[in-house]
Coordinates of C-alpha atoms in Angstrom, one line a residue:
V208 CA -160.6 -121.9 14.2
D209 CA -164.0 -120.4 15.0
R210 CA -162.5 -117.0 15.6
I211 CA -160.6 -117.0 12.3
A212 CA -163.6 -118.3 10.4
S213 CA -165.7 -115.5 11.8
F214 CA -163.7 -113.1 9.6
M215 CA -164.3 -115.1 6.4
D216 CA -166.8 -113.8 3.9
S217 CA -168.3 -117.3 3.7
V218 CA -167.6 -120.7 5.2
D219 CA -168.2 -123.7 3.0
V220 CA -166.8 -126.5 5.1
R221 CA -166.6 -127.2 8.9
R222 CA -165.2 -130.5 10.0
Q223 CA -163.5 -132.1 13.0
N224 CA -161.4 -135.2 13.3
R225 CA -159.5 -135.8 16.6
E226 CA -157.6 -132.6 17.4
F227 CA -157.9 -131.3 13.8
R228 CA -160.7 -128.7 13.4
V229 CA -161.2 -127.2 9.9
A230 CA -163.1 -124.3 8.5
I231 CA -162.7 -123.7 4.7
G232 CA -164.2 -120.6 3.1
R233 CA -163.3 -117.3 1.3
Y234 CA -161.7 -114.2 2.6
R235 CA -161.7 -111.2 0.2
G236 CA -162.3 -113.6 -2.7
V237 CA -159.4 -115.9 -1.8
R238 CA -160.0 -119.5 -0.7
V239 CA -158.6 -120.1 2.8
A240 CA -158.7 -122.7 5.5
A241 CA -158.3 -122.3 9.3
V242 CA -157.0 -125.6 10.7
S243 CA -156.1 -126.5 14.3
T244 CA -153.0 -128.7 14.5
G245 CA -153.0 -129.7 18.1
I246 CA -149.9 -129.1 20.2
G247 CA -146.4 -129.6 18.9
G248 CA -144.5 -130.6 15.8
P249 CA -145.8 -134.2 15.3
S250 CA -149.4 -133.1 14.8
T251 CA -148.3 -130.0 12.9
S252 CA -146.4 -132.2 10.4
I253 CA -149.5 -134.3 9.9
A254 CA -151.7 -131.3 9.1
V255 CA -149.1 -129.7 6.8
E256 CA -148.5 -133.0 4.9
E257 CA -152.2 -133.5 4.4
L258 CA -153.0 -129.9 3.5
A259 CA -150.2 -129.8 1.0
R260 CA -151.5 -132.9 -0.6
A261 CA -154.9 -131.2 -0.8
G262 CA -153.3 -128.3 -2.6
A263 CA -152.4 -125.7 0.1
Q264 CA -149.4 -123.7 -0.8
A265 CA -149.1 -121.2 2.0
F266 CA -149.2 -121.8 5.8
I267 CA -149.3 -119.3 8.6
R268 CA -149.2 -120.5 12.2
V269 CA -151.3 -118.3 14.5
G270 CA -150.7 -119.2 18.1
T271 CA -149.2 -118.3 21.5
C272 CA -145.7 -118.2 22.9
G273 CA -143.9 -117.5 26.2
A274 CA -141.5 -114.6 25.9
I275 CA -138.0 -114.9 27.2
Q276 CA -136.7 -111.4 26.6
P277 CA -137.6 -108.5 28.9
S278 CA -138.6 -106.3 25.9
V279 CA -141.4 -108.7 24.9
E280 CA -144.4 -107.9 27.0
V281 CA -147.5 -110.0 27.6
G282 CA -149.9 -109.1 24.8
D283 CA -147.2 -108.3 22.3
V284 CA -147.1 -110.1 19.0
V285 CA -144.0 -112.0 17.8
V286 CA -143.5 -112.5 14.1
C287 CA -141.1 -115.4 13.7
T288 CA -138.3 -115.3 11.2
A289 CA -136.7 -118.6 12.1
A290 CA -136.8 -121.2 14.8
V291 CA -134.3 -123.1 16.9
R292 CA -135.1 -126.7 16.2
Y293 CA -135.7 -128.4 19.6
D294 CA -138.9 -129.7 18.2
G295 CA -137.9 -133.2 17.2
A296 CA -140.3 -133.6 14.3
S297 CA -138.3 -131.4 11.9
H298 CA -135.4 -133.8 12.2
D299 CA -137.4 -136.4 10.3
Y300 CA -137.4 -134.0 7.3
A301 CA -133.8 -132.6 7.4
P302 CA -130.5 -132.8 9.4
P303 CA -130.0 -130.5 12.4
E304 CA -127.8 -128.2 10.4
Y305 CA -130.7 -127.4 7.9
P306 CA -132.3 -124.1 8.9
A307 CA -135.9 -123.6 10.0
A308 CA -136.6 -120.3 8.4
A309 CA -139.9 -118.6 7.6
G310 CA -140.8 -117.6 4.1
L311 CA -140.0 -114.0 3.2
R312 CA -143.5 -113.2 1.7
A313 CA -145.3 -114.6 4.7
T314 CA -143.1 -112.7 7.1
M315 CA -143.4 -109.5 5.3
A316 CA -147.2 -109.9 5.2
L317 CA -147.3 -110.5 8.9
V318 CA -145.2 -107.4 9.7
E319 CA -147.3 -105.3 7.4
A320 CA -150.5 -106.5 9.1
A321 CA -149.0 -105.7 12.6
E322 CA -148.1 -102.2 11.3
R323 CA -151.5 -101.7 9.8
L324 CA -153.3 -102.9 12.9
G325 CA -151.0 -100.8 15.2
V326 CA -150.1 -103.7 17.5
R327 CA -146.9 -103.8 19.4
Y328 CA -144.7 -106.5 17.7
H329 CA -141.3 -108.0 17.6
V330 CA -139.6 -109.8 14.7
G331 CA -137.0 -112.5 15.3
V332 CA -135.9 -116.0 16.1
V333 CA -138.0 -118.3 18.4
A334 CA -137.3 -121.6 20.0
S335 CA -139.6 -124.5 19.1
T336 CA -139.5 -127.3 21.7
S337 CA -141.1 -130.7 21.8
T338 CA -142.1 -130.5 25.5
F339 CA -143.6 -127.7 27.5
Y340 CA -141.9 -128.4 30.8
T341 CA -138.3 -129.7 30.7
G342 CA -137.8 -128.7 27.1
Q343 CA -138.5 -125.1 28.0
S344 CA -136.3 -125.2 31.1
R345 CA -139.2 -125.6 33.5
P346 CA -138.8 -128.3 36.2
G347 CA -140.6 -131.5 35.5
F348 CA -142.6 -133.6 37.9
G349 CA -141.0 -133.6 41.4
G350 CA -138.6 -130.9 40.3
Y351 CA -136.9 -133.1 37.7
S352 CA -134.3 -131.5 35.4
W353 CA -131.2 -132.5 33.6
P354 CA -128.2 -130.5 32.3
G355 CA -129.4 -130.8 28.7
T356 CA -132.4 -128.6 29.3
E357 CA -132.0 -126.8 32.6
D358 CA -129.7 -124.0 31.1
R359 CA -131.6 -123.8 27.8
L360 CA -133.5 -120.6 28.9
R361 CA -130.4 -118.7 29.9
V362 CA -128.5 -119.7 26.8
L363 CA -131.3 -118.8 24.4
Q364 CA -131.8 -115.4 26.1
R365 CA -128.1 -114.7 25.5
M366 CA -128.6 -115.6 21.8
N367 CA -131.5 -113.0 21.5
V368 CA -134.2 -115.7 21.0
L369 CA -137.5 -114.0 21.6
C370 CA -139.7 -116.8 23.0
F371 CA -140.6 -120.4 23.4
E372 CA -143.3 -122.1 21.3
M373 CA -143.8 -125.6 19.9
E374 CA -144.7 -125.6 16.2
A375 CA -142.7 -123.1 14.1
A376 CA -139.6 -125.2 13.5
T377 CA -141.6 -128.1 12.1
L378 CA -143.7 -125.8 9.9
F379 CA -140.7 -123.8 8.6
T380 CA -138.5 -126.9 7.9
I381 CA -141.3 -128.7 6.0
G382 CA -142.1 -125.5 4.1
L383 CA -138.5 -125.1 3.0
V384 CA -138.1 -128.7 2.0
Y385 CA -141.4 -128.8 0.0
G386 CA -141.2 -125.3 -1.4
L387 CA -144.2 -124.1 0.5
E388 CA -144.6 -120.6 1.9
A389 CA -144.6 -120.6 5.7
G390 CA -145.0 -118.0 8.4
C391 CA -145.7 -117.7 12.1
V392 CA -147.2 -115.1 14.4
C393 CA -147.7 -115.6 18.1
A394 CA -149.2 -113.6 20.9
A395 CA -147.0 -113.6 24.0
V396 CA -149.2 -115.0 26.8
A397 CA -146.4 -115.1 29.4
N398 CA -142.9 -113.7 30.0
R399 CA -140.4 -115.9 31.7
V400 CA -138.3 -113.0 32.7

């Protein structure tokens, strides 16, 4: 939040309540807010619900991910077009068959920004999980795993999913259901390959 706020022309409000940190100000004449949502879909849904009620109409998640394709190098940027819904929270908004897709305007703006900044980027589908360990095919405590998650990494790689992260599916599903614009850009901080 502080890093994003440092680019604002002015910051009018700074607040913190639990994991939610907020900076509200102006960027090039447009009123914007930078808000931390905590980790995962449940806290993301709280932030989106309350920000929408306060009048927010567009949401862009800025975060990190773990790449699962060899072409995505550590430091690359991933612009998410859609998310596989392993998050759990999105299922309280729509059935599993409902897509978790990013808004076209947000996605185009993120691609244009990556082009303008000259960063190495990838555009595609990500997998949002509700847990960091077993949900992302890592062994749990004591090496625990079960068939429902232990092959997930390999299967998603075959489906050309770019990375694991934990919030996009919730954000995209809520955005579509409520008619809000939603996008997501993540920096790859690891590569599982």
